[in-house]
Amino acid sequence: MTRAMLAGVVLLTAFAAGCATNPATGRSQLNVITTPQEIAMGRNIDAQVRRQYAVVTGNQQADRIERIGAKIAEASDRPGIQHHFALLESDDVNAFAAPGGFIYVTTALVGIVENDAELAGVIGHEVGHVSAFHSVRQMQQHLGYSILRDLVFDKDDGKAAGAADIAFNAIIMTGFSRRDEYQADELGVKYAAGAGYDPYGLANFFVKLQQREQEGIFDKAFEIVMSHPITSQRRRRVEGYAAKYAAGKR
Ligand SMILES: [Zn+2]
């Protein structure tokens, strides 16, 4: 066995595959990356996000994101992992998630929401991508093995930073499947309702995005709308989820 082969065996052991039940979907799935590895991955991507954006801290809006985020995380399907919520200084209306519970909302997005319920719906959608393991799966699907390895096994040789740059671009550029988006929409509504917010918040936010589209403002960078414009069909689905969870709550 060559050294390279031996290294491969060691790495395969490190990525020991296991079958587990997805807490958000209830389906069994193959988890190639363990939760501690997923969190290590998220930490490296978080460092990259902080190299690219100014993070707003210590003001009312930053506190608001953290306060709503903490409630949503508690109501999520993975309350055991420590979630992190950051407000990023940006003119793009945007929100996105990295594996391991790292959630980002931009100042431009906060600028167009009317209330906490809309923000709770958006944050819930992003937390949903983490709870349903969409984020970690996105990394597994779009990054090569050596990039994943560098991202998970943080070394002090600069490899993790390079891998995090590629991973962050994958988050921004590739997006999720339509099925994952619908699922994150439903989980977002569920978590917002569970945290005590009006479950129609996400639907109201979608109405606002549709109005912006009609005015010729397209928020292409927005993770939620990037690959799938807010169609009336999607909005109606979200209203259906809201009716379901509003009824379940009372
Ligand atoms: Zn999404």
PDB file of C-alpha atoms in Angstrom, residues 66-157:
ATOM      1  CA  GLU A  66     -29.587  37.467  17.515  1.00  0.00           C
ATOM      2  CA  ARG A  67     -32.725  37.624  19.653  1.00  0.00           C
ATOM      3  CA  ILE A  68     -35.040  36.314  16.894  1.00  0.00           C
ATOM      4  CA  GLY A  69     -32.405  33.810  15.770  1.00  0.00           C
ATOM      5  CA  ALA A  70     -32.013  32.312  19.255  1.00  0.00           C
ATOM      6  CA  LYS A  71     -35.783  31.727  19.483  1.00  0.00           C
ATOM      7  CA  ILE A  72     -35.913  30.153  16.022  1.00  0.00           C
ATOM      8  CA  ALA A  73     -32.923  27.886  16.800  1.00  0.00           C
ATOM      9  CA  GLU A  74     -34.640  26.725  19.995  1.00  0.00           C
ATOM     10  CA  ALA A  75     -37.805  25.867  18.000  1.00  0.00           C
ATOM     11  CA  SER A  76     -35.798  24.142  15.236  1.00  0.00           C
ATOM     12  CA  ASP A  77     -35.186  20.429  14.691  1.00  0.00           C
ATOM     13  CA  ARG A  78     -31.532  20.732  15.744  1.00  0.00           C
ATOM     14  CA  PRO A  79     -31.733  22.790  18.963  1.00  0.00           C
ATOM     15  CA  GLY A  80     -28.695  20.910  20.291  1.00  0.00           C
ATOM     16  CA  ILE A  81     -26.233  22.636  17.986  1.00  0.00           C
ATOM     17  CA  GLN A  82     -25.065  26.136  18.793  1.00  0.00           C
ATOM     18  CA  HIS A  83     -26.477  28.451  16.101  1.00  0.00           C
ATOM     19  CA  HIS A  84     -24.754  31.731  15.237  1.00  0.00           C
ATOM     20  CA  PHE A  85     -26.572  34.711  13.701  1.00  0.00           C
ATOM     21  CA  ALA A  86     -24.766  37.617  12.106  1.00  0.00           C
ATOM     22  CA  LEU A  87     -25.907  40.876  10.501  1.00  0.00           C
ATOM     23  CA  LEU A  88     -23.779  41.702   7.444  1.00  0.00           C
ATOM     24  CA  GLU A  89     -23.307  45.204   6.059  1.00  0.00           C
ATOM     25  CA  SER A  90     -24.525  44.961   2.431  1.00  0.00           C
ATOM     26  CA  ASP A  91     -26.746  46.780  -0.086  1.00  0.00           C
ATOM     27  CA  ASP A  92     -27.952  43.419  -1.451  1.00  0.00           C
ATOM     28  CA  VAL A  93     -31.133  41.997   0.021  1.00  0.00           C
ATOM     29  CA  ASN A  94     -29.775  38.640   1.078  1.00  0.00           C
ATOM     30  CA  ALA A  95     -29.829  35.861   3.660  1.00  0.00           C
ATOM     31  CA  PHE A  96     -27.933  32.581   3.622  1.00  0.00           C
ATOM     32  CA  ALA A  97     -26.724  29.715   5.783  1.00  0.00           C
ATOM     33  CA  ALA A  98     -23.511  27.752   6.169  1.00  0.00           C
ATOM     34  CA  PRO A  99     -23.374  24.184   7.554  1.00  0.00           C
ATOM     35  CA  GLY A 100     -23.222  23.812  11.327  1.00  0.00           C
ATOM     36  CA  GLY A 101     -25.752  26.569  12.111  1.00  0.00           C
ATOM     37  CA  PHE A 102     -24.111  29.759  10.819  1.00  0.00           C
ATOM     38  CA  ILE A 103     -26.859  32.119   9.571  1.00  0.00           C
ATOM     39  CA  TYR A 104     -26.446  35.518   7.892  1.00  0.00           C
ATOM     40  CA  VAL A 105     -28.864  38.356   7.146  1.00  0.00           C
ATOM     41  CA  THR A 106     -27.886  41.599   5.394  1.00  0.00           C
ATOM     42  CA  THR A 107     -28.657  45.146   6.511  1.00  0.00           C
ATOM     43  CA  ALA A 108     -30.516  45.682   3.196  1.00  0.00           C
ATOM     44  CA  LEU A 109     -32.857  42.789   4.014  1.00  0.00           C
ATOM     45  CA  VAL A 110     -33.510  44.112   7.514  1.00  0.00           C
ATOM     46  CA  GLY A 111     -34.243  47.450   5.842  1.00  0.00           C
ATOM     47  CA  ILE A 112     -37.200  46.082   3.849  1.00  0.00           C
ATOM     48  CA  VAL A 113     -38.927  43.944   6.509  1.00  0.00           C
ATOM     49  CA  GLU A 114     -41.881  45.449   8.299  1.00  0.00           C
ATOM     50  CA  ASN A 115     -41.838  43.414  11.493  1.00  0.00           C
ATOM     51  CA  ASP A 116     -40.147  40.649  13.508  1.00  0.00           C
ATOM     52  CA  ALA A 117     -42.490  37.995  12.097  1.00  0.00           C
ATOM     53  CA  GLU A 118     -41.166  38.563   8.543  1.00  0.00           C
ATOM     54  CA  LEU A 119     -37.597  38.384   9.823  1.00  0.00           C
ATOM     55  CA  ALA A 120     -38.458  35.224  11.815  1.00  0.00           C
ATOM     56  CA  GLY A 121     -39.786  33.616   8.617  1.00  0.00           C
ATOM     57  CA  VAL A 122     -36.615  34.449   6.664  1.00  0.00           C
ATOM     58  CA  ILE A 123     -34.305  33.297   9.485  1.00  0.00           C
ATOM     59  CA  GLY A 124     -36.490  30.204   9.925  1.00  0.00           C
ATOM     60  CA  HIS A 125     -36.047  29.372   6.220  1.00  0.00           C
ATOM     61  CA  GLU A 126     -32.247  29.533   6.586  1.00  0.00           C
ATOM     62  CA  VAL A 127     -32.250  27.546   9.855  1.00  0.00           C
ATOM     63  CA  GLY A 128     -34.429  25.022   7.986  1.00  0.00           C
ATOM     64  CA  HIS A 129     -31.661  24.464   5.422  1.00  0.00           C
ATOM     65  CA  VAL A 130     -29.305  23.608   8.319  1.00  0.00           C
ATOM     66  CA  SER A 131     -31.823  21.472  10.246  1.00  0.00           C
ATOM     67  CA  ALA A 132     -32.671  19.404   7.152  1.00  0.00           C
ATOM     68  CA  PHE A 133     -28.941  19.006   6.334  1.00  0.00           C
ATOM     69  CA  HIS A 134     -29.390  20.792   2.981  1.00  0.00           C
ATOM     70  CA  SER A 135     -26.347  22.979   3.713  1.00  0.00           C
ATOM     71  CA  VAL A 136     -23.956  20.145   4.459  1.00  0.00           C
ATOM     72  CA  ARG A 137     -25.309  18.175   1.469  1.00  0.00           C
ATOM     73  CA  GLN A 138     -24.770  21.237  -0.737  1.00  0.00           C
ATOM     74  CA  MET A 139     -21.101  21.176   0.296  1.00  0.00           C
ATOM     75  CA  GLN A 140     -20.800  17.430  -0.365  1.00  0.00           C
ATOM     76  CA  GLN A 141     -22.377  17.813  -3.813  1.00  0.00           C
ATOM     77  CA  HIS A 142     -20.467  20.851  -5.023  1.00  0.00           C
ATOM     78  CA  LEU A 143     -17.013  20.591  -3.470  1.00  0.00           C
ATOM     79  CA  GLY A 144     -14.330  18.122  -4.438  1.00  0.00           C
ATOM     80  CA  TYR A 145     -13.036  15.688  -1.859  1.00  0.00           C
ATOM     81  CA  SER A 146      -9.763  17.489  -1.173  1.00  0.00           C
ATOM     82  CA  ILE A 147     -11.606  20.805  -0.661  1.00  0.00           C
ATOM     83  CA  LEU A 148     -14.000  19.127   1.783  1.00  0.00           C
ATOM     84  CA  ARG A 149     -11.064  17.583   3.618  1.00  0.00           C
ATOM     85  CA  ASP A 150      -9.271  20.932   3.930  1.00  0.00           C
ATOM     86  CA  LEU A 151     -12.516  22.549   5.080  1.00  0.00           C
ATOM     87  CA  VAL A 152     -13.174  19.952   7.779  1.00  0.00           C
ATOM     88  CA  PHE A 153      -9.667  19.296   9.021  1.00  0.00           C
ATOM     89  CA  ASP A 154      -8.609  22.827   9.829  1.00  0.00           C
ATOM     90  CA  LYS A 155      -4.862  23.122   9.511  1.00  0.00           C
ATOM     91  CA  ASP A 156      -2.705  26.162  10.043  1.00  0.00           C
ATOM     92  CA  ASP A 157      -1.293  26.023   6.548  1.00  0.00           C
TER      93      ASP A 157
END
